Short mmCIF file of C-alpha atoms in Angstrom, two decimals:
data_model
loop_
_atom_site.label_atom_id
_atom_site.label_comp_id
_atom_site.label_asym_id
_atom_site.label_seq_id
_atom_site.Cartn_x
_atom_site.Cartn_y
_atom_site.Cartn_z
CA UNK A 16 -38.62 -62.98 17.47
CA UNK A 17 -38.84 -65.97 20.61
CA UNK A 18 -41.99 -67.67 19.47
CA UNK A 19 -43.06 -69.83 22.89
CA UNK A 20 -43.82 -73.52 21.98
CA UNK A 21 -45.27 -74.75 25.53
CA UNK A 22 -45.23 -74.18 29.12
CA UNK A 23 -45.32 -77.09 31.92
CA UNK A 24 -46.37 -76.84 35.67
CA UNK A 25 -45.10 -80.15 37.07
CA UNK A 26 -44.78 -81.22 40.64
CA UNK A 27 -40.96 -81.93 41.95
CA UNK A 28 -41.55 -85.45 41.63
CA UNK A 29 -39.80 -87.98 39.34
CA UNK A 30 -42.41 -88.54 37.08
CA UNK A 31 -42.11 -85.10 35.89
CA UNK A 32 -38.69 -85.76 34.12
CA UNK A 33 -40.37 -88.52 31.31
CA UNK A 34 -43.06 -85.72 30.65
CA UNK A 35 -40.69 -82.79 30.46
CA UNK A 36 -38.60 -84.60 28.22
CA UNK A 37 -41.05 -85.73 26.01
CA UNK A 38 -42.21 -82.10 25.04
CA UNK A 39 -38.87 -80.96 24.91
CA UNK A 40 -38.59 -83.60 22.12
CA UNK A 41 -41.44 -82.47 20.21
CA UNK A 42 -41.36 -79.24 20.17
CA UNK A 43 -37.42 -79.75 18.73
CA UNK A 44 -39.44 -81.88 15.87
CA UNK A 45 -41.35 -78.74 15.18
CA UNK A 46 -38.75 -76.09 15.36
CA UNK A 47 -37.11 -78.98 12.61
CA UNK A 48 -34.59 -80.93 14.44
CA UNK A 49 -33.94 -83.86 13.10
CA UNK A 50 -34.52 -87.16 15.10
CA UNK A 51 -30.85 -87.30 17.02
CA UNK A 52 -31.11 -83.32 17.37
CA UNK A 53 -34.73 -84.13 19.06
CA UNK A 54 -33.16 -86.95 21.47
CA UNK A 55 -30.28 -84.83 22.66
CA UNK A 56 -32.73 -81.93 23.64
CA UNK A 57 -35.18 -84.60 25.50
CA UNK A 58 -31.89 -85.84 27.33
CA UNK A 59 -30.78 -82.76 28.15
CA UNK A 60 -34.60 -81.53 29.30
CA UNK A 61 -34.59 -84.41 31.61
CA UNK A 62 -31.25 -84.06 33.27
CA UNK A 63 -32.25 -80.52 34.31
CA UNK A 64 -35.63 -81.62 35.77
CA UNK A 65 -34.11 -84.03 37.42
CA UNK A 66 -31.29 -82.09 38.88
CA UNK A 67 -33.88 -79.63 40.26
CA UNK A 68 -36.17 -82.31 41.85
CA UNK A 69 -33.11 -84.41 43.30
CA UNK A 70 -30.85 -81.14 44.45
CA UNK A 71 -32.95 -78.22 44.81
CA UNK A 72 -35.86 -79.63 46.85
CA UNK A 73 -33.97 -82.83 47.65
CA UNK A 74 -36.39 -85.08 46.70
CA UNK A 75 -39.14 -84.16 48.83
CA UNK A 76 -41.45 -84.55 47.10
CA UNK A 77 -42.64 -80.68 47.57
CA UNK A 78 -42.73 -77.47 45.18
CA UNK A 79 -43.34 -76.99 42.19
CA UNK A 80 -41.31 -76.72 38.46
CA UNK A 81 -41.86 -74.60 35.32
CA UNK A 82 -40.70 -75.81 32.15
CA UNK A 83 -40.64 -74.27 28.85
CA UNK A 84 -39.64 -73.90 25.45
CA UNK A 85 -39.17 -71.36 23.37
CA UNK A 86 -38.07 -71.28 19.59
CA UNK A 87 -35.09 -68.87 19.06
CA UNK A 88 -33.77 -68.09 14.72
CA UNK A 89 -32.91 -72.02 13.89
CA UNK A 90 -32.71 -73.24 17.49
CA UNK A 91 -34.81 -74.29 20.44
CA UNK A 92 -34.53 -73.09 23.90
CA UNK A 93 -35.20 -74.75 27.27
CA UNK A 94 -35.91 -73.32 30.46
CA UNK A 95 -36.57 -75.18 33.74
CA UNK A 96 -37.20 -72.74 37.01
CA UNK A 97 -37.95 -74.02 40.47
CA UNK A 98 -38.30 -72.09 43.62
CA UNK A 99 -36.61 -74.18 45.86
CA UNK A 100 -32.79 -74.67 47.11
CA UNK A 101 -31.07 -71.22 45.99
CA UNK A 102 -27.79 -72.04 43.61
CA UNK A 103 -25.70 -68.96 42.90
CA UNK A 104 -23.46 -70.32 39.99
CA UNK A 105 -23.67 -73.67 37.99
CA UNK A 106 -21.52 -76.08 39.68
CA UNK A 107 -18.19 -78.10 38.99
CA UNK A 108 -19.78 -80.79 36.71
CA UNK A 109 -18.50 -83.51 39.18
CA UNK A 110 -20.47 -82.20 42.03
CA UNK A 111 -23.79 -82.00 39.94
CA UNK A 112 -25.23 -84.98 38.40
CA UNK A 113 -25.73 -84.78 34.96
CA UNK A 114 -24.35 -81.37 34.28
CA UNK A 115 -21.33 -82.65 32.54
CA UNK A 116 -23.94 -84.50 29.69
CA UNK A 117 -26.61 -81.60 29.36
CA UNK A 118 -23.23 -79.56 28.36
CA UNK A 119 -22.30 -82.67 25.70
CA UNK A 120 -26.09 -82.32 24.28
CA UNK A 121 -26.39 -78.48 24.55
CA UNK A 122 -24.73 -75.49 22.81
CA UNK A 123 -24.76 -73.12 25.87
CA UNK A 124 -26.01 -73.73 29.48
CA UNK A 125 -27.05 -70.97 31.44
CA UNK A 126 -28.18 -69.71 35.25
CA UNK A 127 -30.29 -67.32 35.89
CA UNK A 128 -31.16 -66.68 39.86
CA UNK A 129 -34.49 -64.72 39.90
CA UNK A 130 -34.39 -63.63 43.88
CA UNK A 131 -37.77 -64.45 44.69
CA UNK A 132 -38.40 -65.82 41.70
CA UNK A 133 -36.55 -68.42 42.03
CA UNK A 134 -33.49 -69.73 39.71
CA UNK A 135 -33.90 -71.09 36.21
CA UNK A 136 -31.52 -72.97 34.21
CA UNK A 137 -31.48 -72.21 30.85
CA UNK A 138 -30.74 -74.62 27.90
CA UNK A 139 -29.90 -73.49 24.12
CA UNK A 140 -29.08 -75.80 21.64
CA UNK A 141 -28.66 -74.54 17.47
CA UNK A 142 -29.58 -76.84 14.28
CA UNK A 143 -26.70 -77.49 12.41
CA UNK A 144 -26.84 -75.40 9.18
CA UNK A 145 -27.11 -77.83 6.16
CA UNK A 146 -23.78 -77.39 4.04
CA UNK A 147 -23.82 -76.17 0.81
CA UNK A 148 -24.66 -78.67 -2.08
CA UNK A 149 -22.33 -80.12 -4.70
CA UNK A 150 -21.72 -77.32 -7.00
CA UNK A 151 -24.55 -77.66 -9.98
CA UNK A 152 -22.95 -78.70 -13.63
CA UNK A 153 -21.73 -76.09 -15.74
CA UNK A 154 -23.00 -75.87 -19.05
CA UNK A 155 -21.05 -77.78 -21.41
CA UNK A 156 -20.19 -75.78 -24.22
CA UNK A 157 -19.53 -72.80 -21.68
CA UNK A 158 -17.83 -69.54 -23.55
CA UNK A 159 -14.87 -67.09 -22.90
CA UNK A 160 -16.64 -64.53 -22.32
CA UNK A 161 -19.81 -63.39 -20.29
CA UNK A 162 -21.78 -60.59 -19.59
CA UNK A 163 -22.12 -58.04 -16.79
CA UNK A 164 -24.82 -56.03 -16.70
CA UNK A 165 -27.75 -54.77 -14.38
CA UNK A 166 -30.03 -57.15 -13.14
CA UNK A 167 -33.60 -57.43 -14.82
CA UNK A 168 -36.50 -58.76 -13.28
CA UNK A 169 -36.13 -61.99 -15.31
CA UNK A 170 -33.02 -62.41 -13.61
CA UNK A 171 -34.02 -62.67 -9.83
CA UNK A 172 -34.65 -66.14 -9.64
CA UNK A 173 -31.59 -67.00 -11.58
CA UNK A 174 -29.74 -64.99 -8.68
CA UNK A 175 -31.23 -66.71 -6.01
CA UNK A 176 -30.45 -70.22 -7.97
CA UNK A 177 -26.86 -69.18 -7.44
CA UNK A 178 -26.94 -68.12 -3.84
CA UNK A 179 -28.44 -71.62 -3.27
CA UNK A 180 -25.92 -73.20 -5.54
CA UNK A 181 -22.89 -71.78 -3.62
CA UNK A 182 -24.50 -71.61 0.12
CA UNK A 183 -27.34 -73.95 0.27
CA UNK A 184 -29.53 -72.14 2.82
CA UNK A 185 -27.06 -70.67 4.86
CA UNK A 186 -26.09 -66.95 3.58
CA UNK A 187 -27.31 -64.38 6.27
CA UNK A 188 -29.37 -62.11 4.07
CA UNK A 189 -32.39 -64.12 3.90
CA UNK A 190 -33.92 -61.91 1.19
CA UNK A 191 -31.32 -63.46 -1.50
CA UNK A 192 -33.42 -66.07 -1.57
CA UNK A 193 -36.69 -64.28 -2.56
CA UNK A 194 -36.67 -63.19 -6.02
CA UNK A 195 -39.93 -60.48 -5.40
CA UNK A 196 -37.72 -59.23 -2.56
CA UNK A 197 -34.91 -58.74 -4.84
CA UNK A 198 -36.77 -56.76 -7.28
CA UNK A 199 -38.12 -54.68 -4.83
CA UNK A 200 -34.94 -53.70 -3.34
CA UNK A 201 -33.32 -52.92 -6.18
CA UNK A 202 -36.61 -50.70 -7.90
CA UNK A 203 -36.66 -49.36 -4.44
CA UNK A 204 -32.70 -48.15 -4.86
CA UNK A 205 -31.47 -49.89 -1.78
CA UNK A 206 -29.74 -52.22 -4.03
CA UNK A 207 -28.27 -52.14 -7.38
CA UNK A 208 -27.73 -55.64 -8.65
CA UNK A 209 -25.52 -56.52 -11.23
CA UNK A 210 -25.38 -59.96 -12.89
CA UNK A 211 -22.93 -62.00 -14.38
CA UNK A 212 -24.71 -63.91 -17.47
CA UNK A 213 -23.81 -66.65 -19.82
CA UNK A 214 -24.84 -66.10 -23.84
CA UNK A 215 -27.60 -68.43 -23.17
CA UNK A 216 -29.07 -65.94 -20.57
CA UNK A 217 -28.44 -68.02 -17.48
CA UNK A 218 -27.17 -66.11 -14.42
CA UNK A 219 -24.06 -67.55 -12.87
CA UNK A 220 -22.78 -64.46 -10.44
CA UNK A 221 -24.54 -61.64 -8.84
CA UNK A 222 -22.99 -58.66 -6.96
CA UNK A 223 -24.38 -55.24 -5.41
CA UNK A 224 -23.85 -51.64 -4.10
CA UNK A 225 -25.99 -51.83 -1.40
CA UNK A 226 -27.57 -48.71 0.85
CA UNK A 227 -28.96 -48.24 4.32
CA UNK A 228 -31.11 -45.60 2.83
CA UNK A 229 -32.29 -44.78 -0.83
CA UNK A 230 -30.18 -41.63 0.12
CA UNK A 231 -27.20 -42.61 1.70
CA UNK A 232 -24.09 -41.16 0.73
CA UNK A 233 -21.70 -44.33 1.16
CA UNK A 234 -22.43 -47.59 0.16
CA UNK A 235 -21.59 -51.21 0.49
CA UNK A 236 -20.07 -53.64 -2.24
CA UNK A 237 -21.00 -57.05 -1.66
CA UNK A 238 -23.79 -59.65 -1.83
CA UNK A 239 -20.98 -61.38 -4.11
CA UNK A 240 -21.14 -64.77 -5.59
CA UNK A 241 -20.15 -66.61 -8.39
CA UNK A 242 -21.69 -70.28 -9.23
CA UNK A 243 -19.37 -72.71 -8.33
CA UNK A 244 -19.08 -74.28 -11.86
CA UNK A 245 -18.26 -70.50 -13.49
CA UNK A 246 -15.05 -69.33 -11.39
CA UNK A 247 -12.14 -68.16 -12.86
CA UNK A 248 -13.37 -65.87 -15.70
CA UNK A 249 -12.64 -62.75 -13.28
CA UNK A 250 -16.34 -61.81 -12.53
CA UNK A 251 -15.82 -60.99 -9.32
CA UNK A 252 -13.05 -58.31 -10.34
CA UNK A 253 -15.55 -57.33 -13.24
CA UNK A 254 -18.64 -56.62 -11.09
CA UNK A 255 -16.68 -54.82 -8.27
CA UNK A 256 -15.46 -52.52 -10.78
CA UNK A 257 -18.77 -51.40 -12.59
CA UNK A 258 -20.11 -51.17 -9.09
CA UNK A 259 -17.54 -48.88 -7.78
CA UNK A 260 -17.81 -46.57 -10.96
CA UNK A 261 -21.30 -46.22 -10.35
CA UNK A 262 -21.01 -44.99 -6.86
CA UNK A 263 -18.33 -42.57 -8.03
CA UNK A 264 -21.15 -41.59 -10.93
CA UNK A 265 -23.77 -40.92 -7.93
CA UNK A 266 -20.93 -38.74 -5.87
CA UNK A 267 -21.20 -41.19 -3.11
CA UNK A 268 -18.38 -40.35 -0.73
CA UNK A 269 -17.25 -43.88 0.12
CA UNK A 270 -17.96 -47.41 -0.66
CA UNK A 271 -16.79 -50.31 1.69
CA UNK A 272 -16.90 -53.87 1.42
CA UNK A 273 -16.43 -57.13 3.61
CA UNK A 274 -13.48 -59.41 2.93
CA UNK A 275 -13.10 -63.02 4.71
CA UNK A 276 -9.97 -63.62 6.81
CA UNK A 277 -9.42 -67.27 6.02
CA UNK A 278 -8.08 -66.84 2.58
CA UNK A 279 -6.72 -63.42 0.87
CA UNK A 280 -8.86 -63.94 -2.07
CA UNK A 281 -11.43 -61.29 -1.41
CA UNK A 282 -9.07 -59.06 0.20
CA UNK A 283 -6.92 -59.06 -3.44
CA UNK A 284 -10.41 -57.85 -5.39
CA UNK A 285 -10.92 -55.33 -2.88
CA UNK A 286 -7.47 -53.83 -3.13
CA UNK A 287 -7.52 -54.29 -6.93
CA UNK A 288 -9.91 -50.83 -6.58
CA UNK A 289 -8.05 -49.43 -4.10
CA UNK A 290 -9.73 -49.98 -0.98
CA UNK A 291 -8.09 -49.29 2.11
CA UNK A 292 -8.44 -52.03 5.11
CA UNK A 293 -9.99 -50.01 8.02
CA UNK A 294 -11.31 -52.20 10.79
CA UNK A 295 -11.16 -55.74 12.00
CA UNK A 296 -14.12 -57.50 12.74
CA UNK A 297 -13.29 -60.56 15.03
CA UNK A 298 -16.00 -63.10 14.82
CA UNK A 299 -18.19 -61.09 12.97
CA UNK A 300 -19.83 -63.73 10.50
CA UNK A 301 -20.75 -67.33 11.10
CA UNK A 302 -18.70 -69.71 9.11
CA UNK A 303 -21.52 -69.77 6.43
CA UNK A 304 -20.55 -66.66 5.01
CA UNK A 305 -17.84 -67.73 2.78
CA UNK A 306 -18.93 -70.23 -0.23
CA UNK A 307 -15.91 -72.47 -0.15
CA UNK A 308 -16.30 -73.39 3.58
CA UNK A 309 -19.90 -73.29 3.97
CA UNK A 310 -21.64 -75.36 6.93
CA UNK A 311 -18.18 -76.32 8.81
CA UNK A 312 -15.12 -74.41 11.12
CA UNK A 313 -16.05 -71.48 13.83
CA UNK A 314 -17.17 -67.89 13.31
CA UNK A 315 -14.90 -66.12 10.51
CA UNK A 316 -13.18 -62.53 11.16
CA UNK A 317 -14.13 -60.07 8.87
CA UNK A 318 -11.82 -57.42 7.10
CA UNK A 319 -13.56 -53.62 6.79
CA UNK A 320 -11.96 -51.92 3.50
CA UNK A 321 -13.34 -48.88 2.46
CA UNK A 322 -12.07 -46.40 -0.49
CA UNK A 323 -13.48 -42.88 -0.42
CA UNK A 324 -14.70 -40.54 -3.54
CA UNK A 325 -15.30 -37.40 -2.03
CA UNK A 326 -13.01 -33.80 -2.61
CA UNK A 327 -12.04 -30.99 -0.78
CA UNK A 328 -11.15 -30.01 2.84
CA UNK A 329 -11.83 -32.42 5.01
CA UNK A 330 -14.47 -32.43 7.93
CA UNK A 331 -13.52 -31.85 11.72
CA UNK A 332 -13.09 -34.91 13.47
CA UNK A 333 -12.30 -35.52 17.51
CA UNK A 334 -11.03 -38.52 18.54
CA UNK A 335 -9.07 -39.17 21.88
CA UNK A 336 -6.25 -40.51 23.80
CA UNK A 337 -4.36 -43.52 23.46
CA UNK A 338 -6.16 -44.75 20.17
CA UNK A 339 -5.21 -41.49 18.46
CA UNK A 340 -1.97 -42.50 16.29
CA UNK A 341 -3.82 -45.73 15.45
CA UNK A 342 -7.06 -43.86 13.92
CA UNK A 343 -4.84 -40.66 12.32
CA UNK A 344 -2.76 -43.61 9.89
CA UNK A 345 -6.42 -45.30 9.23
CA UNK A 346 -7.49 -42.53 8.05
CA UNK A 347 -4.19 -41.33 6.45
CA UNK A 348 -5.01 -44.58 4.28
CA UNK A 349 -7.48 -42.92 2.25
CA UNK A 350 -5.60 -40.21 1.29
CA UNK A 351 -6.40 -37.19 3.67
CA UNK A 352 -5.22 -35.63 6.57
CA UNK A 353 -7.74 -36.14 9.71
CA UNK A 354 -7.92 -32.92 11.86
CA UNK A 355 -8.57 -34.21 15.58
CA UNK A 356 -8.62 -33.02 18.64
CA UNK A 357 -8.74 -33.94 22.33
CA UNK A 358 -10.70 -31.61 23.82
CA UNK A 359 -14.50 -32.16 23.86
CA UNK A 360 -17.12 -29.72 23.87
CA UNK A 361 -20.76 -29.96 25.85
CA UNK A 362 -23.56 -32.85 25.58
CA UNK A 363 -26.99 -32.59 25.23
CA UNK A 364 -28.79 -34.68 28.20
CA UNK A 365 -30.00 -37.40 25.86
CA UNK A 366 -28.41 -39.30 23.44
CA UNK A 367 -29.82 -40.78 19.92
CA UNK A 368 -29.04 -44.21 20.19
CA UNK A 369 -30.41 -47.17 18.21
CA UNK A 370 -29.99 -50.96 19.21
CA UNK A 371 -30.42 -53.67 16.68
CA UNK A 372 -29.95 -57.59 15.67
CA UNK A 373 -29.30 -59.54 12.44
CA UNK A 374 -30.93 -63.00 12.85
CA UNK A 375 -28.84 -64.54 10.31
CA UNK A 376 -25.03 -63.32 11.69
CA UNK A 377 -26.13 -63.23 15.35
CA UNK A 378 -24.40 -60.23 15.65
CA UNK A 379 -25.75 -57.00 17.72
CA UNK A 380 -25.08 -53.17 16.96
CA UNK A 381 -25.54 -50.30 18.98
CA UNK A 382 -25.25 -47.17 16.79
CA UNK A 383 -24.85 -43.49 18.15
CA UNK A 384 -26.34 -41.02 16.21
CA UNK A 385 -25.25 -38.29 19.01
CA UNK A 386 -23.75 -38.66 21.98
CA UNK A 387 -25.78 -37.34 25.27
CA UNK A 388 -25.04 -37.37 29.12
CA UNK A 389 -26.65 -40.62 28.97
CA UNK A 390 -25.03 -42.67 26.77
CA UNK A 391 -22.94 -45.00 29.21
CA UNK A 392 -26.45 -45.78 31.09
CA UNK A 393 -27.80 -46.71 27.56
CA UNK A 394 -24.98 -48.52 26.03
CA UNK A 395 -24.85 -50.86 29.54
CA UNK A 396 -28.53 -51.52 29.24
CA UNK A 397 -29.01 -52.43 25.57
CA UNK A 398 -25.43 -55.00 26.24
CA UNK A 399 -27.15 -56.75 28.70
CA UNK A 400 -30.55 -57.29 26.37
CA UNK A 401 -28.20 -57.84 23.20
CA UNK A 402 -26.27 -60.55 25.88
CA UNK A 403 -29.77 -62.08 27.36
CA UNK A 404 -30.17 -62.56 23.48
CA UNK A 405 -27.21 -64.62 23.05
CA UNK A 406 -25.51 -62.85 20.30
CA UNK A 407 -21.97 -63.53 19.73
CA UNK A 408 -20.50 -60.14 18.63
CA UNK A 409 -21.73 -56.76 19.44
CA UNK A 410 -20.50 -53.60 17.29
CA UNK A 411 -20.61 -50.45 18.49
CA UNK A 412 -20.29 -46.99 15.93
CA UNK A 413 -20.02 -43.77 16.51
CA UNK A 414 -19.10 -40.56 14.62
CA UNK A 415 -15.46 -39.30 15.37
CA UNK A 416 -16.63 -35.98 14.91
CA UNK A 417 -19.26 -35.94 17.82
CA UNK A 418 -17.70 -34.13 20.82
CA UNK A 419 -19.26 -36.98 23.59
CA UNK A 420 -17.11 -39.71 21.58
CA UNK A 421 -14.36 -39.67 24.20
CA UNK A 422 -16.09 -40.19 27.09
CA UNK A 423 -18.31 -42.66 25.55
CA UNK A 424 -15.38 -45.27 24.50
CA UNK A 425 -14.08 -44.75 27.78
CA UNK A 426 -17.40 -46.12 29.23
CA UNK A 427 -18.01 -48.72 26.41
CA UNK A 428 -14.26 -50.13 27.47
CA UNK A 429 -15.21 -50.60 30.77
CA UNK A 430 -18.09 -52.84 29.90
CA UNK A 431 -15.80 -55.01 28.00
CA UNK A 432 -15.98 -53.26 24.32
CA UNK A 433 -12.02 -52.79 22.34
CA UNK A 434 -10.86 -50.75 19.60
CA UNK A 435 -11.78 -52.75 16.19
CA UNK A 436 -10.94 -49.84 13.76
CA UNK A 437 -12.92 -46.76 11.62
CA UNK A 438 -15.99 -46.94 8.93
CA UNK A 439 -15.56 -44.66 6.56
CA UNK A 440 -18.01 -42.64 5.00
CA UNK A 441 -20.66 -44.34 7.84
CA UNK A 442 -23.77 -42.23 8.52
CA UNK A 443 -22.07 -39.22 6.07
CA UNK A 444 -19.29 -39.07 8.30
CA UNK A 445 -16.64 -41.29 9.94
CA UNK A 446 -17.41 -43.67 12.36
CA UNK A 447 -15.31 -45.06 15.52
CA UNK A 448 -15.90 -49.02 15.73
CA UNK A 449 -15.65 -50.71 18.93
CA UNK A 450 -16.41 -53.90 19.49
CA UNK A 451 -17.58 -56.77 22.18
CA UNK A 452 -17.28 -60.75 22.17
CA UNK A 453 -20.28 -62.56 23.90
CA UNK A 454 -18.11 -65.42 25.31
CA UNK A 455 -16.80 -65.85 21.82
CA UNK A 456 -13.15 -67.16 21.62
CA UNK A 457 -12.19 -66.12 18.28
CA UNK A 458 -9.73 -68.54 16.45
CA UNK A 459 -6.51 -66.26 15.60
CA UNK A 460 -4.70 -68.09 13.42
CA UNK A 461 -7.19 -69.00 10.74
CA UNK A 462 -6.67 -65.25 9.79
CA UNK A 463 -4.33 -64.94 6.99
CA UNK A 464 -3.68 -61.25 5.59
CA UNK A 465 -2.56 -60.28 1.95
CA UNK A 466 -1.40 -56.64 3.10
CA UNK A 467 1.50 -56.20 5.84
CA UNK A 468 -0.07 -52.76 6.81
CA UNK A 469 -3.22 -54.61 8.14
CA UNK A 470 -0.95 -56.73 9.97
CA UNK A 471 -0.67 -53.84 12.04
CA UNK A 472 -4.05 -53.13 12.63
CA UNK A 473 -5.04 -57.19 13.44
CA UNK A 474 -2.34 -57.12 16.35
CA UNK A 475 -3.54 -53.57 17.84
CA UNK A 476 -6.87 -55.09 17.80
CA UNK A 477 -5.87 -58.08 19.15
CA UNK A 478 -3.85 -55.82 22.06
CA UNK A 479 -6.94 -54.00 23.10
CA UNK A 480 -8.77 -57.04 23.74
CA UNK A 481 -6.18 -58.55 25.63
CA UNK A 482 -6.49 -55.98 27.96
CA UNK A 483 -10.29 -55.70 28.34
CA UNK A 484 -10.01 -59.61 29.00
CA UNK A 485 -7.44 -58.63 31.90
CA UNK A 486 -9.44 -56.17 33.23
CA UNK A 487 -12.78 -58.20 33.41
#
C-alpha cells in the first residue's frame, strides 16, 4: 500500500526548489535510502520544481506548486503538479533543462496532464536490493548423507536462516522469513514444507508443495533452496521427488513449478519428474529470484512446467484461432488429447474477474473465473490501475474451457497482451496465459533452454509479442 510521507504548497518562486528538495531528502532517509540514494532524490526533486517555476509559469513569480511524496514497496515516489503552462508529453531532454539529470537520478519519469487539474510530473526511484551475503561456513566434519523429511516447528527458523543465507533479504515471498508464518502455513495446509537436515539437526535446504487453497486440486513445487555451503548432495532432486509423490498420494491433478531461464539447472530437476514446459514467462521475476545471481542483472524469464496426475477422459476445452496448433501440442505434452473447439456458446452479462499484485515480483494478474459480456471493459480498466501502479509484467489466465475465452484474448491482444503459453491443472481446469510488458524490454539472450521442444514455444512467444509491439 502508497503510505504518503508529506505534502508541500509552495509558491512558483525559486526559493521553493531548496525546500522541496530538502523533504524529498528526508523522507528518502525514512523510507531507508542510504545517504547518496537520499542526494539523488533531493537533486532530482529540485530539478522538477525548478523546471515548473522557470517553464511552466515562466518565472513569474505567480501560481502555485504541490509537491509530494509518497512511499511505494522499497522505493520513494515524487510528485510535483502545477497549474500553469499546459505540457502534453515530456520533452526532448535538450529542450528542457534538467530533464536529461532527473532521468540519470531517477528509475522512471513520468507525465501526467490532469485537464483542469493541471499536469504533474511524476518521479520514482527503487532502493537497490542488498545482495546476498557470503555463503555461511559449512560445518566441518559435514556427512554423505542427509535427511529429508517434513518440516517441524523446530525447524522454521533454521529455514528462514537459509533463505537469508542464499538471498539476503531479497526472495519475493516475504513470509520465508517469518518462522510463526511458516508454521502457520504449513498447519494451515497451504504449504507442506520439507527440509533437508544435517545429523546434527541443522537445516540446510527447504522445499514445498504449495496451494492457493487448503483445497486446491493442483499445486506448486517450489520455495526451493539449498544453503550455499551444502550443494551438490542432490537435495534439490530429493525434495522435488517426495513432494511430487505426495501430491500424487492426495490425487491432486497437476503440480507445476517455476524454473529460471539463465541457467538449465532447475529446468533439469524439473524434467527429472517429468514435467512438461508449458508457458514462458518473460520478465516475470526480478533478478533476486535466483540464489546464484542475487542483487545484480535485469528481470529473469521464467519457465512454467507442469506434469499432471489425473485419469480418464479428458474435460472439454475451447480454444480459438490462430493459437490453436500451438495450445493442442502443449497440451499433447502431458499425455492427452485436448478436445477444442471454435465455436463459442453464450455469456452471462458479467464476468468474475479478480485483479491482484505481488509486492515482492512487481508483477500484476488479472484472473477470469468466467467470462461475461463485460470482460474487455474490465480487463482495460484494471491494466490501466495495474500500469498507474508501475508493475512490470501483467499475467492474464483464463480457463480454455469457458466459451467467452475467444473473444476475450482477442480484446486482451488489442490492449497489448501476447500468447505466453497454458497452466495446467490452474483453478481445476486449464488455463490460457497471456501476458503484458509494462515498458519492460526483456533481455533475450540471457535465456538458455535445456529442452529443444521449448525452443519452440520461447520463439512463438517471442513472435506474438513482436506483433503486439507493431501494432501499438
Amino acid at each position: 500500500m502508497d503510505v504518503e510521507l508529506f505534502r508541500l504548497t509552495l509558491p512558483a518562486l525559486p526559493d521553493s526548489v531548496g525546500l522541496a528538495g530538502a523533504c524529498a531528502a528526508e523522507a528518502a532517509r525514512t523510507v531507508g535510502f542510504d545517504p547518496r540514494g537520499a542526494t539523488q532524490l533531493r537533486l532530482a526533486a529540485e530539478e522538477a520544481v525548478a523546471n515548473a517555476v522557470q517553464h511552466a509559469y515562466r518565472d513569474s513569480g505567480q501560481g502555485q506548486l504541490e509537491v509530494r511524496a509518497e512511499r511505494v514497496g522499497n522505493g520513494l515516489r515524487v510528485l510535483v503538479r502545477d497549474w500553469g503552462m499546459p505540457l502534453y508529453e515530456l520533452p526532448d531532454e535538450s529542450s528542457m533543462h534538467g530533464l536529461h539529470r532527473i532521468r540519470e537520478l531517477t528509475d522512471r519519469v513520468f507525465l501526467h496532464n490532469l485537464g483542469r487539474g493541471g499536469k504533474e510530473v511524476e518521479l520514482l526511484k527503487q532502493q537497490a536490493r542488498p545482495a546476498a551475503p557470503e555463503p555461511l561456513p559449512a560445518e566441518p566434519e559435514e556427512p554423505a548423507e542427509m535427511e529429508v523429511r517434513p518440516m517441524r516447528p523446530e525447524d522454521a527458523a533454521g529455514v528462514c536462516r537459509c533463505f537469508y543465507a542464499g538471498y539476503g533479504y531479497t526472495y519475493g515471498y516475504e513470509d520465508l522469513y517469518f518462522p510463526e508464518r511458516l508454521i502457520e502455513l504449513n498447519q494451515s495446509g497451504i504449504l507442506t514444507s520439507l527440509v533437508a537436515v544435517t545429523p546434527r539437526g541443522r537445516v540446510v535446504g527447504h522445499s514445498a508443495l504449495a496451494l492457493e487453497e487448503a483445497d486446491s486440486v493442483c499445486g506448486e513445487l517450489g520455495m526451493a533452496i539449498v544453503d550455499p555451503g551444502y550443494r551438490g548432495h542432490h537435495l534439490f532432486a530429493r525434495m522435488f521427488g517426495q513432494l511430487a509423490d505426495i501430491a500424487k498420494r492426495r490425487r491432486l491433478t497437476a503440480v507445476y513449478g517455476h524454473a529460471v531461464s539463465i541457467h538449465p539447472v532447475s529446468q533439469h530437476v524439473l524434467h527429472q519428474f517429468g514435467m512438461q514446459d508449458t508457458a514462458i514467462m518473460l520478465g516475470y521475476a526480478p533478478p533476486s529470484l535466483d540464489s546464484q545471481k542475487a542483487g545484480a542483472g535485469e528481470r529473469q524469464t521464467l519457465i512454467l512446467a507442469a506434469k499432471r496426475f489425473e485419469d480418464g477422459a479428458p474435460r472439454p476445452r475451447l480454444y480459438p484461432g490462430r493459437h490453436r496448433a500451438m495450445v493442442e501440442s502443449l497440451l499433447g505434452r502431458l499425455g492427452y488429447e485436448p478436445v477444442l473447439s471454435d465455436s463459442d456458446g453464450p455469456l452471462p452479462e458479467h464476468s468474475v474477474m479478480s485483479s491482484s499484485t505481488s509486492a515482492g515480483l512487481n508483477v500484476g494478474t488479472l484472473t477470469f473465473r468466467t467470462v461475461g459480456q463485460d470482460a474487455a471493459r474490465l480487463a482495460a480498466a484494471a491494466l490501466r490501475q495495474l500500469c498507474l501502479r508501475h508493475v512490470d509484467v501483467v499475467q492474464c489466465y483464463a480457463n480454455l474451457a469457458d466459451p467467452g475465452l475467444t473473444g476475450l484474448v482477442q480484446a486482451l491482444e488489442r490492449l497489448g497482451f501476447f500468447f505466453a503459453g497454458v497452466h495446467p491443472g490452474w483453478s481445476g481446469g486449464d488455463a490460457l496465459v497471456m501476458q503484458f510488458l509494462n515498458n519492460l524490454e526483456v533481455d533475450i539472450s540471457s535465456i538458455q533452454l535445456e529442452s529443444p521442444e521449448t525452443r519452440r514455444l520461447v520463439d512463438y512467444v517471442l513472435e506474438c509479442q513482436a506483433e503486439r509491439l507493431e501494432l501499438a
